[in-house]
Each structure stands twice: as structure tokens, then as C-alpha cells.
Amino acid sequence: MKALRFSTLLAIFLFTFLSCKKKEISEETQEFIQEPTKEQLDKLFNMGINIDNVSIEEITTPDKKTNTYFISGDIMVPVSDLDSYAALEPLENGNKQYRDINIVSPANRNINILGFTGGSAGLTSRMQTALRWAVNNYNALPNSLNFNLTFGANIGAADIVVFQVNNPNGGGSAGFPDLLGKPYPWVRINSGTQAFSTNVNEHVITHEIGHCLGLRHQDWINRQSCGNTGGIQVEPPAIWIPGTPTSPDADSIMLACFGNDEDGEFTDTDRTALNILY
């Protein structure tokens, strides 16, 4: 591989260097955007979602079907599935790596991942290279996950499809595994990510695949990697992965926001978290 890094449930951007380059997601402008109700926000909060930035939007995927999702940073949660998610219990202590309530089941860990190359949603050459690097990193881990990477437009045979969306900001978006233990099927990479290095593209893709596998943001509690100094959400938390470090240091590919100097590689805590889960 080469030298890469956003609940069930709700990970981010290029330009205006200090304010936008650090953001890992800025959703493509849609005609349909509305605010969630207080009841919906309460439900998301009880699922351990940071609700500082949530909207409801229509998202189009390469199969041309349009679905409605909650959007929070780079996390997508289908509105229709909201009631199926359980509330989380409060935990004590500040811990390190976090997961969603759902992870990929053993029967679904041989994952066919497609780099989409059809039409305007096709990945650029740089994005394709970054996807290869990201998949190589996942496959190098000594765990039960195995990715089979292909490129093309046959989305019917894929468990995860990585494709490009028309958005000038850098970053991407994805969701979490479903109740049956299948990985989230869509990874959206913003077209503006092309302007970053291949390593940064690798980082963004690796990060979004991490969400598809059930990883949450390391700094979900306050999104400090995005420059936030307030808005700390104390409870209920995302689910801590037992066995991962409890250091306050920000050192994960799963931080909510990224910089333009990312190397695209897993940190030790990332490897620990993935190997414990899988």
C-alpha cells in the first residue's frame, strides 16, 4: 500500500483553507432539504449522535433510486430506519475508539467493493488509486474482514459501491451496517476531493469505509478535529470498543474532520479497534 483517514447513525472539505479544508463533508446541494423534528432529534441523540448539524435530504445513488437520509457531517441514516435503532445507555469515563450499535456480521465479512466508473458518478483516476490503497490497508489487517475490489458499473454484484458526487468541497459520506449485519452499501466521495493529494483521497475513502463497517468518529462527542471548542455532548455516548486506548490524544483516521497533509494510513488505535471488532 502507499502512504490516508467521519452513526448507526449519522464523517467531511477543500477550500477557504482554514474553514473548509479541514471539513470532511459538505453534502451536495439538494432540492429537498428540511429540518428534523424535535422528536427525531431526540431519537438521534439517544442513539449517541451528535445533533449539532442535522438535516433531512434526498440522496441519489448510482442505481438512480432516491432515498431520504438524515445528514450529520458525513453520516447518513435512512429516515425509514430511524425507529429500528435502540437507545444507548450512558457510560462513564472518556474512552477512545467507538462503534455503532450494528457491526458487520460474520456471514457478511467477505465484502465485494466496487469502484464505480460509470458516467459522471465515476471515480477519477486519483480516486481509483486511493481506493486500491485503502482496500489494501484493510486487507492487510489480521482479522476476519476480506475485501474483493473491482471497478466498473455493475452495482448489483457489490456490497459497497464507492462513487463520486458533484460537490466542490473535499470529503465524503457513508452510513452504518444494517440490522442484518450487512455493511452500508454506499460511499459518496465529493468531487472536490480530487484537488487533494492521493493520500488525502485514500484517507477520506478509508474513513468512509470505516463507517460502513460500523466505526464512529473518535471525536464524536464534540468534533474537536473540526475546530469546535464547544457543543460537547456528554451522554448517551457512542459505544466504546473495549480494549482500545483511553488516551485523550486525537490519533485516528476516524476523526470527524481531516487536514490537507493526511497520509491515509491507519493509526495503531485504528488497527486495534478493527482487529477487536473483527
PDB file of N, CA, C and O in Angstrom, residues 100-139:
ATOM      1  N   ASP A 100     -20.720   1.746  16.127  1.00  0.00           N
ATOM      2  CA  ASP A 100     -22.155   1.864  16.053  1.00  0.00           C
ATOM      3  C   ASP A 100     -22.781   0.679  16.777  1.00  0.00           C
ATOM      4  O   ASP A 100     -22.102  -0.291  17.102  1.00  0.00           O
ATOM      5  N   ILE A 101     -24.075   0.716  16.993  1.00  0.00           N
ATOM      6  CA  ILE A 101     -24.753  -0.388  17.641  1.00  0.00           C
ATOM      7  C   ILE A 101     -24.753  -1.629  16.755  1.00  0.00           C
ATOM      8  O   ILE A 101     -24.801  -2.756  17.229  1.00  0.00           O
ATOM      9  N   ASN A 102     -24.683  -1.437  15.423  1.00  0.00           N
ATOM     10  CA  ASN A 102     -24.597  -2.555  14.478  1.00  0.00           C
ATOM     11  C   ASN A 102     -23.185  -2.652  13.911  1.00  0.00           C
ATOM     12  O   ASN A 102     -22.569  -1.634  13.610  1.00  0.00           O
ATOM     13  N   ILE A 103     -22.692  -3.875  13.755  1.00  0.00           N
ATOM     14  CA  ILE A 103     -21.445  -4.098  13.021  1.00  0.00           C
ATOM     15  C   ILE A 103     -21.712  -5.175  11.967  1.00  0.00           C
ATOM     16  O   ILE A 103     -22.799  -5.748  11.909  1.00  0.00           O
ATOM     17  N   VAL A 104     -20.731  -5.438  11.114  1.00  0.00           N
ATOM     18  CA  VAL A 104     -20.906  -6.417  10.044  1.00  0.00           C
ATOM     19  C   VAL A 104     -20.840  -7.818  10.642  1.00  0.00           C
ATOM     20  O   VAL A 104     -19.918  -8.155  11.389  1.00  0.00           O
ATOM     21  N   SER A 105     -21.832  -8.640  10.327  1.00  0.00           N
ATOM     22  CA  SER A 105     -21.912  -9.990  10.876  1.00  0.00           C
ATOM     23  C   SER A 105     -20.904 -10.907  10.199  1.00  0.00           C
ATOM     24  O   SER A 105     -20.449 -10.634   9.082  1.00  0.00           O
ATOM     25  N   PRO A 106     -20.527 -12.020  10.845  1.00  0.00           N
ATOM     26  CA  PRO A 106     -19.554 -12.947  10.248  1.00  0.00           C
ATOM     27  C   PRO A 106     -19.925 -13.415   8.848  1.00  0.00           C
ATOM     28  O   PRO A 106     -19.043 -13.576   7.995  1.00  0.00           O
ATOM     29  N   ALA A 107     -21.212 -13.608   8.584  1.00  0.00           N
ATOM     30  CA  ALA A 107     -21.637 -14.094   7.270  1.00  0.00           C
ATOM     31  C   ALA A 107     -21.445 -13.067   6.168  1.00  0.00           C
ATOM     32  O   ALA A 107     -21.490 -13.417   4.983  1.00  0.00           O
ATOM     33  N   ASN A 108     -21.225 -11.797   6.544  1.00  0.00           N
ATOM     34  CA  ASN A 108     -21.127 -10.713   5.557  1.00  0.00           C
ATOM     35  C   ASN A 108     -19.756 -10.069   5.513  1.00  0.00           C
ATOM     36  O   ASN A 108     -19.606  -8.953   5.013  1.00  0.00           O
ATOM     37  N   ARG A 109     -18.720 -10.756   6.000  1.00  0.00           N
ATOM     38  CA  ARG A 109     -17.402 -10.139   6.107  1.00  0.00           C
ATOM     39  C   ARG A 109     -16.518 -10.384   4.892  1.00  0.00           C
ATOM     40  O   ARG A 109     -15.398  -9.888   4.840  1.00  0.00           O
ATOM     41  N   ASN A 110     -16.980 -11.152   3.928  1.00  0.00           N
ATOM     42  CA  ASN A 110     -16.314 -11.236   2.630  1.00  0.00           C
ATOM     43  C   ASN A 110     -17.021 -10.222   1.727  1.00  0.00           C
ATOM     44  O   ASN A 110     -18.100 -10.488   1.199  1.00  0.00           O
ATOM     45  N   ILE A 111     -16.441  -9.053   1.591  1.00  0.00           N
ATOM     46  CA  ILE A 111     -17.137  -7.884   1.044  1.00  0.00           C
ATOM     47  C   ILE A 111     -16.688  -7.572  -0.379  1.00  0.00           C
ATOM     48  O   ILE A 111     -15.504  -7.344  -0.631  1.00  0.00           O
ATOM     49  N   ASN A 112     -17.639  -7.553  -1.296  1.00  0.00           N
ATOM     50  CA  ASN A 112     -17.377  -7.134  -2.675  1.00  0.00           C
ATOM     51  C   ASN A 112     -17.532  -5.622  -2.748  1.00  0.00           C
ATOM     52  O   ASN A 112     -18.627  -5.096  -2.543  1.00  0.00           O
ATOM     53  N   ILE A 113     -16.428  -4.935  -3.015  1.00  0.00           N
ATOM     54  CA  ILE A 113     -16.451  -3.477  -3.058  1.00  0.00           C
ATOM     55  C   ILE A 113     -16.161  -3.011  -4.480  1.00  0.00           C
ATOM     56  O   ILE A 113     -15.212  -3.472  -5.121  1.00  0.00           O
ATOM     57  N   LEU A 114     -17.005  -2.131  -4.987  1.00  0.00           N
ATOM     58  CA  LEU A 114     -16.926  -1.671  -6.374  1.00  0.00           C
ATOM     59  C   LEU A 114     -16.502  -0.217  -6.437  1.00  0.00           C
ATOM     60  O   LEU A 114     -17.117   0.651  -5.818  1.00  0.00           O
ATOM     61  N   GLY A 115     -15.441   0.063  -7.190  1.00  0.00           N
ATOM     62  CA  GLY A 115     -15.106   1.432  -7.537  1.00  0.00           C
ATOM     63  C   GLY A 115     -15.896   1.787  -8.788  1.00  0.00           C
ATOM     64  O   GLY A 115     -15.609   1.286  -9.876  1.00  0.00           O
ATOM     65  N   PHE A 116     -16.902   2.645  -8.633  1.00  0.00           N
ATOM     66  CA  PHE A 116     -17.827   2.931  -9.744  1.00  0.00           C
ATOM     67  C   PHE A 116     -17.137   3.793 -10.800  1.00  0.00           C
ATOM     68  O   PHE A 116     -16.479   4.786 -10.480  1.00  0.00           O
ATOM     69  N   THR A 117     -17.266   3.400 -12.068  1.00  0.00           N
ATOM     70  CA  THR A 117     -16.606   4.124 -13.159  1.00  0.00           C
ATOM     71  C   THR A 117     -17.585   4.586 -14.227  1.00  0.00           C
ATOM     72  O   THR A 117     -17.170   5.036 -15.285  1.00  0.00           O
ATOM     73  N   GLY A 118     -18.874   4.513 -13.957  1.00  0.00           N
ATOM     74  CA  GLY A 118     -19.861   4.863 -14.974  1.00  0.00           C
ATOM     75  C   GLY A 118     -20.282   6.324 -14.950  1.00  0.00           C
ATOM     76  O   GLY A 118     -20.715   6.853 -13.925  1.00  0.00           O
ATOM     77  N   GLY A 119     -20.157   7.018 -16.067  1.00  0.00           N
ATOM     78  CA  GLY A 119     -20.672   8.370 -16.226  1.00  0.00           C
ATOM     79  C   GLY A 119     -20.109   9.372 -15.250  1.00  0.00           C
ATOM     80  O   GLY A 119     -18.971   9.262 -14.777  1.00  0.00           O
ATOM     81  N   SER A 120     -20.931  10.368 -14.918  1.00  0.00           N
ATOM     82  CA  SER A 120     -20.468  11.475 -14.070  1.00  0.00           C
ATOM     83  C   SER A 120     -20.211  11.047 -12.630  1.00  0.00           C
ATOM     84  O   SER A 120     -19.512  11.735 -11.890  1.00  0.00           O
ATOM     85  N   ALA A 121     -20.767   9.910 -12.219  1.00  0.00           N
ATOM     86  CA  ALA A 121     -20.547   9.414 -10.861  1.00  0.00           C
ATOM     87  C   ALA A 121     -19.291   8.552 -10.759  1.00  0.00           C
ATOM     88  O   ALA A 121     -18.959   8.076  -9.681  1.00  0.00           O
ATOM     89  N   GLY A 122     -18.586   8.382 -11.864  1.00  0.00           N
ATOM     90  CA  GLY A 122     -17.398   7.548 -11.857  1.00  0.00           C
ATOM     91  C   GLY A 122     -16.245   8.182 -11.098  1.00  0.00           C
ATOM     92  O   GLY A 122     -16.052   9.406 -11.121  1.00  0.00           O
ATOM     93  N   LEU A 123     -15.458   7.355 -10.434  1.00  0.00           N
ATOM     94  CA  LEU A 123     -14.293   7.839  -9.702  1.00  0.00           C
ATOM     95  C   LEU A 123     -13.208   8.300 -10.669  1.00  0.00           C
ATOM     96  O   LEU A 123     -13.006   7.699 -11.728  1.00  0.00           O
ATOM     97  N   THR A 124     -12.488   9.344 -10.307  1.00  0.00           N
ATOM     98  CA  THR A 124     -11.349   9.782 -11.104  1.00  0.00           C
ATOM     99  C   THR A 124     -10.209   8.777 -10.955  1.00  0.00           C
ATOM    100  O   THR A 124     -10.239   7.904 -10.083  1.00  0.00           O
ATOM    101  N   SER A 125      -9.183   8.919 -11.794  1.00  0.00           N
ATOM    102  CA  SER A 125      -8.022   8.044 -11.704  1.00  0.00           C
ATOM    103  C   SER A 125      -7.376   8.131 -10.330  1.00  0.00           C
ATOM    104  O   SER A 125      -6.975   7.112  -9.746  1.00  0.00           O
ATOM    105  N   ARG A 126      -7.268   9.330  -9.767  1.00  0.00           N
ATOM    106  CA  ARG A 126      -6.676   9.507  -8.438  1.00  0.00           C
ATOM    107  C   ARG A 126      -7.522   8.820  -7.376  1.00  0.00           C
ATOM    108  O   ARG A 126      -6.982   8.157  -6.471  1.00  0.00           O
ATOM    109  N   MET A 127      -8.843   8.952  -7.471  1.00  0.00           N
ATOM    110  CA  MET A 127      -9.731   8.315  -6.502  1.00  0.00           C
ATOM    111  C   MET A 127      -9.649   6.800  -6.607  1.00  0.00           C
ATOM    112  O   MET A 127      -9.699   6.093  -5.592  1.00  0.00           O
ATOM    113  N   GLN A 128      -9.519   6.289  -7.824  1.00  0.00           N
ATOM    114  CA  GLN A 128      -9.387   4.841  -8.007  1.00  0.00           C
ATOM    115  C   GLN A 128      -8.112   4.321  -7.357  1.00  0.00           C
ATOM    116  O   GLN A 128      -8.120   3.277  -6.693  1.00  0.00           O
ATOM    117  N   THR A 129      -7.020   5.047  -7.544  1.00  0.00           N
ATOM    118  CA  THR A 129      -5.768   4.647  -6.905  1.00  0.00           C
ATOM    119  C   THR A 129      -5.910   4.680  -5.387  1.00  0.00           C
ATOM    120  O   THR A 129      -5.479   3.753  -4.681  1.00  0.00           O
ATOM    121  N   ALA A 130      -6.540   5.738  -4.881  1.00  0.00           N
ATOM    122  CA  ALA A 130      -6.740   5.864  -3.435  1.00  0.00           C
ATOM    123  C   ALA A 130      -7.603   4.726  -2.896  1.00  0.00           C
ATOM    124  O   ALA A 130      -7.347   4.208  -1.800  1.00  0.00           O
ATOM    125  N   LEU A 131      -8.610   4.312  -3.651  1.00  0.00           N
ATOM    126  CA  LEU A 131      -9.452   3.200  -3.233  1.00  0.00           C
ATOM    127  C   LEU A 131      -8.641   1.910  -3.166  1.00  0.00           C
ATOM    128  O   LEU A 131      -8.788   1.113  -2.236  1.00  0.00           O
ATOM    129  N   ARG A 132      -7.775   1.692  -4.149  1.00  0.00           N
ATOM    130  CA  ARG A 132      -6.906   0.500  -4.122  1.00  0.00           C
ATOM    131  C   ARG A 132      -6.047   0.503  -2.860  1.00  0.00           C
ATOM    132  O   ARG A 132      -5.906  -0.521  -2.175  1.00  0.00           O
ATOM    133  N   TRP A 133      -5.450   1.657  -2.544  1.00  0.00           N
ATOM    134  CA  TRP A 133      -4.607   1.759  -1.360  1.00  0.00           C
ATOM    135  C   TRP A 133      -5.417   1.477  -0.086  1.00  0.00           C
ATOM    136  O   TRP A 133      -4.962   0.776   0.817  1.00  0.00           O
ATOM    137  N   ALA A 134      -6.621   2.051  -0.035  1.00  0.00           N
ATOM    138  CA  ALA A 134      -7.471   1.867   1.146  1.00  0.00           C
ATOM    139  C   ALA A 134      -7.833   0.398   1.335  1.00  0.00           C
ATOM    140  O   ALA A 134      -7.742  -0.142   2.450  1.00  0.00           O
ATOM    141  N   VAL A 135      -8.238  -0.264   0.258  1.00  0.00           N
ATOM    142  CA  VAL A 135      -8.610  -1.674   0.342  1.00  0.00           C
ATOM    143  C   VAL A 135      -7.403  -2.525   0.728  1.00  0.00           C
ATOM    144  O   VAL A 135      -7.507  -3.460   1.537  1.00  0.00           O
ATOM    145  N   ASN A 136      -6.236  -2.202   0.178  1.00  0.00           N
ATOM    146  CA  ASN A 136      -5.026  -2.928   0.554  1.00  0.00           C
ATOM    147  C   ASN A 136      -4.759  -2.821   2.057  1.00  0.00           C
ATOM    148  O   ASN A 136      -4.347  -3.797   2.709  1.00  0.00           O
ATOM    149  N   ASN A 137      -4.987  -1.645   2.612  1.00  0.00           N
ATOM    150  CA  ASN A 137      -4.772  -1.455   4.048  1.00  0.00           C
ATOM    151  C   ASN A 137      -5.738  -2.306   4.871  1.00  0.00           C
ATOM    152  O   ASN A 137      -5.348  -2.906   5.884  1.00  0.00           O
ATOM    153  N   TYR A 138      -7.011  -2.332   4.466  1.00  0.00           N
ATOM    154  CA  TYR A 138      -7.985  -3.155   5.183  1.00  0.00           C
ATOM    155  C   TYR A 138      -7.625  -4.629   5.079  1.00  0.00           C
ATOM    156  O   TYR A 138      -7.692  -5.370   6.064  1.00  0.00           O
ATOM    157  N   ASN A 139      -7.247  -5.074   3.885  1.00  0.00           N
ATOM    158  CA  ASN A 139      -6.935  -6.490   3.693  1.00  0.00           C
ATOM    159  C   ASN A 139      -5.641  -6.913   4.385  1.00  0.00           C
ATOM    160  O   ASN A 139      -5.421  -8.102   4.610  1.00  0.00           O
TER     161      ASN A 139
END
